[in-house]
Amino acid sequence: MSTLVATNKKSFGATLWDYLTTVDHKKIAIMYLIAGGFFFLVGGLEALAIRWQLVQPMNDFVSAGFYNELITMHGTTMIFLAAMPLIFAFMNAVVPLQIGARDVAFPFLNSLGFWLFLFGGIMLNVGWFTGGAADAGWTAYAPLSTTSPGEGVDYYVLGLQISGAGTLMGGINFLVTIVNMRAPGMTYMRMPLFTWTAFVASALILFAFPALTVGLFLMMFDRLFGSGFFEANMGGNAVIWQHLFWIFGHPEVYILALPAFGVFSEIISTFSKKRLFGYTAMVFATVLIGFLGFMVWAHHMFTVGMGPAANSIFAVATMAIAVPTGIKIFNWLFTLWGGSIEINTPMLWALGFIPTFTLGGMTGVMVAAASADYQFHDTYFVVAHFHYVIVGGVVFALLAGLHYWWPKMFGTILDDKLGKITFWFFFIGFHLTFFIQHFLGLMGMPRRYWTYLENQGLDLGNLVSTIGAFLMGVGTIFLLINIVKTTMKNEKVGGDPWDARTLEWAIPSPPPFYNFKQLPLVRGLDPLWVEKTEGRKGMTPAEPIGDIHMPNNSFLPFVISVGLFIAGFGFIYQKNDLSWLTLVFIGMGIALGAMLTRSVKDDIGYHIHKEDLQKEAEES
Ligand code: HEM
Ligand SMILES: [Cu+2]
């Protein structure tokens, strides 16, 4: 294939095949957005079911066992199948454009990462239909998880293993992309903050996910092959699981939070019409948070019995994170200060985020005080704390980024009025739901309990909390209406609808499949803004028009993922009947066969010729 293909009219089958085989980061971004959005709705429905169970004392809307499955799958789904992939959606949609690149470093791997995530996510949820989903909490503490009957936790172990492999590949890909693929002049200290945070988050993925991989591997052996890594009476140690899990789990919080900070940095600077205040400090704060994120995992284990020395060290290290985070908060405020501020939907989320996240940070310092944590531990205070951080930080950022980058991804713009309605329902609902949980926790309401007695002072708080959760649900419905309406209207916008500052806005919306016809020359921070202040409309090119090298589509990533998916069932059910091992052989055969095909078949891609690019430029 050597010429440009007309892409406007395609049959459904051709479009489907195109997406199944695509290696284009922009299409992969859309798939992450759809799949992550779907799982966000699933996790949200699970949250509503939990809250409905807790709406009044001694309720029996769901059984105790089903409740355990609901909280486990809610937490697991939200973290691994909604928040992570949605972050990846924006990283894919934005990072290559922000650094002036034509794609990520390894487009094939990028697609493999997506399909592994999707099939892992499906696997996690299969448990619902085969006698019960995972029920040992999203943290799957041993021995609860190793002794949980049925297959629920097996689906958790294998589903997470498959989707985790995809995440690891994605992280490595973005590290290499950001190191290697920056346009001429894009030095590290000229990278937009979102790219910086994606970079540090990818480094965290590189170091954190292997700990999860190892932990899940040991857990798989304990559950499926009768080893005893976490079994005290076989010489194992359940606390090892907790260490492995949190060495992964705490950095995971920052893998989500740092890109969220990046989103807000872009939005606050764009809609204050100012460069980000304290750019250098923001970069160093990002790196420092990333580093400290690894030093504090054991604050999740204060009550395990590590002893006062370990508790003190981890308490102090944890509190230290408040310093770089505080620097960020002040820099956002200083960016706003004196700016010509435009308040639209993305900006509303950013303005709502600052106080909300600050509150979550303050309760974070409270639970980091080891002695006080003996009171807070496993109460609703903790539930309130981490939802303030993870919803008030990460989900707000995802919704802000959705409205901000929607025009770039789809070429249409979400309705601002509906966007604001979504914001107010969600924002008010959020604080109703979670603020009061601090007090429920202080009054002794334990986390993960199926029900509570009446007249313990917990009735009103829980009722309010449930009402708030449903208001968030209403906000989400308005978002869906907005998406449908915008898509139906299909009103096209230009390349730069926000009068923005960074490179992604220098090319049309949605961008052509090769992104930049000519790589841009970056001459400062906020490169597009630099050109605008000098009276130019677009970027100065760094190269003459020439042939562009493009990667070929491939079906192999899908096949590899299906293979591992099939093998997963074999691993699980061989514990009941060894004949299931056949599935392991078939599945691994498919996966390894596809990998072998990939390694022996030369795939040199194709070129878009310079003449075609010129002709296209003349026609438009
Ligand atoms: C937006 C509306 C949300 C509501 C109403 C909600 C509600 C809840 C509730 C009621 C619990 C159970 C606490 C218990 O039983 O003691 C819970 C647990 C949890 N939630 Fe959410 N949640 C929401 C969003 C999220 C998001 C966006 C995330 C992550 C990105 C998240 C992560 C978690 C985690 C990790 C747990 C702990 C599960 C466990 O204990 O194993 N939640 N949530
Ligand atoms: Cu932590």
PDB file of C-alpha atoms and ligand atoms in Angstrom, residues 40 43-44 46-52 54 67-68 70-80 82-84 136-140 246 256 378-380 383 386-387 390-392 394-395 398 426 429-430 433-434 437 445-450 465-466 468-470 472-473 476, ligand 1:
ATOM      1  CA  PHE A  40     -16.634   2.740  34.628  1.00  0.00           C
ATOM      2  CA  GLY A  43     -18.161  -0.209  38.486  1.00  0.00           C
ATOM      3  CA  GLY A  44     -20.612   2.623  39.051  1.00  0.00           C
ATOM      4  CA  GLU A  46     -21.790  -1.930  41.511  1.00  0.00           C
ATOM      5  CA  ALA A  47     -21.225   1.147  43.716  1.00  0.00           C
ATOM      6  CA  LEU A  48     -24.918   2.031  43.514  1.00  0.00           C
ATOM      7  CA  ALA A  49     -25.859  -1.515  44.505  1.00  0.00           C
ATOM      8  CA  ILE A  50     -23.512  -1.291  47.517  1.00  0.00           C
ATOM      9  CA  ARG A  51     -24.939   2.068  48.528  1.00  0.00           C
ATOM     10  CA  TRP A  52     -28.500   0.781  48.105  1.00  0.00           C
ATOM     11  CA  LEU A  54     -26.479   0.454  53.026  1.00  0.00           C
ATOM     12  CA  TYR A  67     -22.057  -7.947  48.950  1.00  0.00           C
ATOM     13  CA  ASN A  68     -18.481  -9.179  49.254  1.00  0.00           C
ATOM     14  CA  LEU A  70     -19.830  -6.354  44.866  1.00  0.00           C
ATOM     15  CA  ILE A  71     -17.214  -4.445  46.895  1.00  0.00           C
ATOM     16  CA  THR A  72     -14.400  -6.589  45.526  1.00  0.00           C
ATOM     17  CA  MET A  73     -15.425  -6.176  41.925  1.00  0.00           C
ATOM     18  CA  HIS A  74     -16.279  -2.484  42.387  1.00  0.00           C
ATOM     19  CA  GLY A  75     -12.787  -1.680  43.667  1.00  0.00           C
ATOM     20  CA  THR A  76     -11.013  -3.955  41.183  1.00  0.00           C
ATOM     21  CA  THR A  77     -13.052  -2.727  38.241  1.00  0.00           C
ATOM     22  CA  MET A  78     -12.707   0.951  39.092  1.00  0.00           C
ATOM     23  CA  ILE A  79      -8.941   0.811  39.575  1.00  0.00           C
ATOM     24  CA  PHE A  80      -7.818  -1.662  36.907  1.00  0.00           C
ATOM     25  CA  ALA A  82     -11.803   1.986  34.427  1.00  0.00           C
ATOM     26  CA  ALA A  83      -9.279   4.473  35.834  1.00  0.00           C
ATOM     27  CA  MET A  84      -6.119   2.859  34.396  1.00  0.00           C
ATOM     28  CA  ALA A 136     -11.743 -11.236  48.929  1.00  0.00           C
ATOM     29  CA  GLY A 137     -11.580  -7.452  48.472  1.00  0.00           C
ATOM     30  CA  TRP A 138      -9.680  -5.678  45.731  1.00  0.00           C
ATOM     31  CA  THR A 139      -6.544  -6.239  47.841  1.00  0.00           C
ATOM     32  CA  ALA A 140      -7.144 -10.031  47.890  1.00  0.00           C
ATOM     33  CA  TRP A 246       1.202  -2.666  48.394  1.00  0.00           C
ATOM     34  CA  LEU A 256      -3.412   7.379  38.469  1.00  0.00           C
ATOM     35  CA  ASP A 378     -10.777  -0.328  58.284  1.00  0.00           C
ATOM     36  CA  THR A 379     -13.446   2.261  59.082  1.00  0.00           C
ATOM     37  CA  TYR A 380     -15.427   4.455  56.728  1.00  0.00           C
ATOM     38  CA  VAL A 383     -13.280   4.883  52.507  1.00  0.00           C
ATOM     39  CA  PHE A 386      -9.405   7.427  49.362  1.00  0.00           C
ATOM     40  CA  HIS A 387     -12.532   8.336  47.441  1.00  0.00           C
ATOM     41  CA  ILE A 390      -9.328   8.951  43.707  1.00  0.00           C
ATOM     42  CA  VAL A 391     -12.652  10.434  42.656  1.00  0.00           C
ATOM     43  CA  GLY A 392     -11.898  14.068  43.537  1.00  0.00           C
ATOM     44  CA  VAL A 394      -8.599  11.038  39.195  1.00  0.00           C
ATOM     45  CA  VAL A 395     -12.234  10.850  38.113  1.00  0.00           C
ATOM     46  CA  LEU A 398     -10.821  12.087  33.526  1.00  0.00           C
ATOM     47  CA  PHE A 426     -21.633  14.921  40.139  1.00  0.00           C
ATOM     48  CA  GLY A 429     -23.457  14.238  44.765  1.00  0.00           C
ATOM     49  CA  PHE A 430     -19.827  13.409  45.406  1.00  0.00           C
ATOM     50  CA  THR A 433     -21.728  10.784  49.420  1.00  0.00           C
ATOM     51  CA  PHE A 434     -18.279  10.942  50.867  1.00  0.00           C
ATOM     52  CA  GLN A 437     -18.462   9.079  55.597  1.00  0.00           C
ATOM     53  CA  MET A 445     -18.748   2.201  61.134  1.00  0.00           C
ATOM     54  CA  PRO A 446     -16.433  -0.478  59.757  1.00  0.00           C
ATOM     55  CA  ARG A 447     -15.442  -0.741  56.117  1.00  0.00           C
ATOM     56  CA  ARG A 448     -16.614  -3.733  54.045  1.00  0.00           C
ATOM     57  CA  TYR A 449     -19.489  -4.613  56.397  1.00  0.00           C
ATOM     58  CA  TRP A 450     -22.637  -5.838  54.772  1.00  0.00           C
ATOM     59  CA  SER A 465     -24.490   9.083  51.440  1.00  0.00           C
ATOM     60  CA  THR A 466     -26.723   6.920  49.276  1.00  0.00           C
ATOM     61  CA  GLY A 468     -25.402  11.539  47.006  1.00  0.00           C
ATOM     62  CA  ALA A 469     -24.312   8.440  45.093  1.00  0.00           C
ATOM     63  CA  PHE A 470     -27.512   8.512  43.045  1.00  0.00           C
ATOM     64  CA  MET A 472     -23.613  11.209  40.777  1.00  0.00           C
ATOM     65  CA  GLY A 473     -25.471   8.619  38.741  1.00  0.00           C
ATOM     66  CA  THR A 476     -23.330  10.469  34.574  1.00  0.00           C
TER      67      THR A 476
HETATM   68  C1  HEM B   1     -18.223   7.535  41.884  1.00  0.00           C
HETATM   69  C2  HEM B   1     -18.922   6.904  42.764  1.00  0.00           C
HETATM   70  C3  HEM B   1     -18.417   5.889  43.743  1.00  0.00           C
HETATM   71  C4  HEM B   1     -19.139   5.456  44.784  1.00  0.00           C
HETATM   72  C5  HEM B   1     -20.553   5.884  45.154  1.00  0.00           C
HETATM   73  C6  HEM B   1     -18.334   4.491  45.490  1.00  0.00           C
HETATM   74  C7  HEM B   1     -18.747   3.809  46.609  1.00  0.00           C
HETATM   75  C8  HEM B   1     -18.024   2.838  47.266  1.00  0.00           C
HETATM   76  C9  HEM B   1     -18.475   2.053  48.365  1.00  0.00           C
HETATM   77  C10 HEM B   1     -19.859   2.178  49.011  1.00  0.00           C
HETATM   78  C11 HEM B   1     -17.475   1.200  48.728  1.00  0.00           C
HETATM   79  C12 HEM B   1     -17.544   0.108  49.765  1.00  0.00           C
HETATM   80  C13 HEM B   1     -17.003   0.394  51.070  1.00  0.00           C
HETATM   81  C14 HEM B   1     -17.364  -0.708  52.018  1.00  0.00           C
HETATM   82  O1  HEM B   1     -18.143  -1.607  51.726  1.00  0.00           O
HETATM   83  O2  HEM B   1     -16.911  -0.661  53.172  1.00  0.00           O
HETATM   84  C15 HEM B   1     -16.380   1.453  47.862  1.00  0.00           C
HETATM   85  C16 HEM B   1     -15.150   0.810  47.910  1.00  0.00           C
HETATM   86  C17 HEM B   1     -14.085   1.059  47.049  1.00  0.00           C
HETATM   87  N1  HEM B   1     -14.081   1.947  46.006  1.00  0.00           N
HETATM   88 FE1  HEM B   1     -15.600   3.151  45.445  1.00  0.00          FE
HETATM   89  N2  HEM B   1     -17.136   4.375  44.868  1.00  0.00           N
HETATM   90  C18 HEM B   1     -17.137   5.219  43.797  1.00  0.00           C
HETATM   91  C19 HEM B   1     -16.091   5.405  42.914  1.00  0.00           C
HETATM   92  C20 HEM B   1     -14.849   4.785  42.972  1.00  0.00           C
HETATM   93  C21 HEM B   1     -13.755   5.007  42.066  1.00  0.00           C
HETATM   94  C22 HEM B   1     -13.797   5.951  40.878  1.00  0.00           C
HETATM   95  C23 HEM B   1     -12.730   4.237  42.480  1.00  0.00           C
HETATM   96  C24 HEM B   1     -11.352   4.066  41.896  1.00  0.00           C
HETATM   97  C25 HEM B   1     -10.885   4.612  40.802  1.00  0.00           C
HETATM   98  C26 HEM B   1     -13.168   3.518  43.643  1.00  0.00           C
HETATM   99  C27 HEM B   1     -12.392   2.625  44.349  1.00  0.00           C
HETATM  100  C28 HEM B   1     -12.840   1.894  45.415  1.00  0.00           C
HETATM  101  C29 HEM B   1     -12.033   0.921  46.101  1.00  0.00           C
HETATM  102  C30 HEM B   1     -10.583   0.536  45.768  1.00  0.00           C
HETATM  103  C31 HEM B   1     -12.817   0.404  47.115  1.00  0.00           C
HETATM  104  C32 HEM B   1     -12.395  -0.646  48.142  1.00  0.00           C
HETATM  105  C33 HEM B   1     -12.933  -1.971  47.781  1.00  0.00           C
HETATM  106  C34 HEM B   1     -12.524  -2.943  48.817  1.00  0.00           C
HETATM  107  O3  HEM B   1     -12.699  -2.628  49.995  1.00  0.00           O
HETATM  108  O4  HEM B   1     -12.030  -4.000  48.437  1.00  0.00           O
HETATM  109  N3  HEM B   1     -14.463   3.869  43.918  1.00  0.00           N
HETATM  110  N4  HEM B   1     -16.746   2.444  46.974  1.00  0.00           N
END
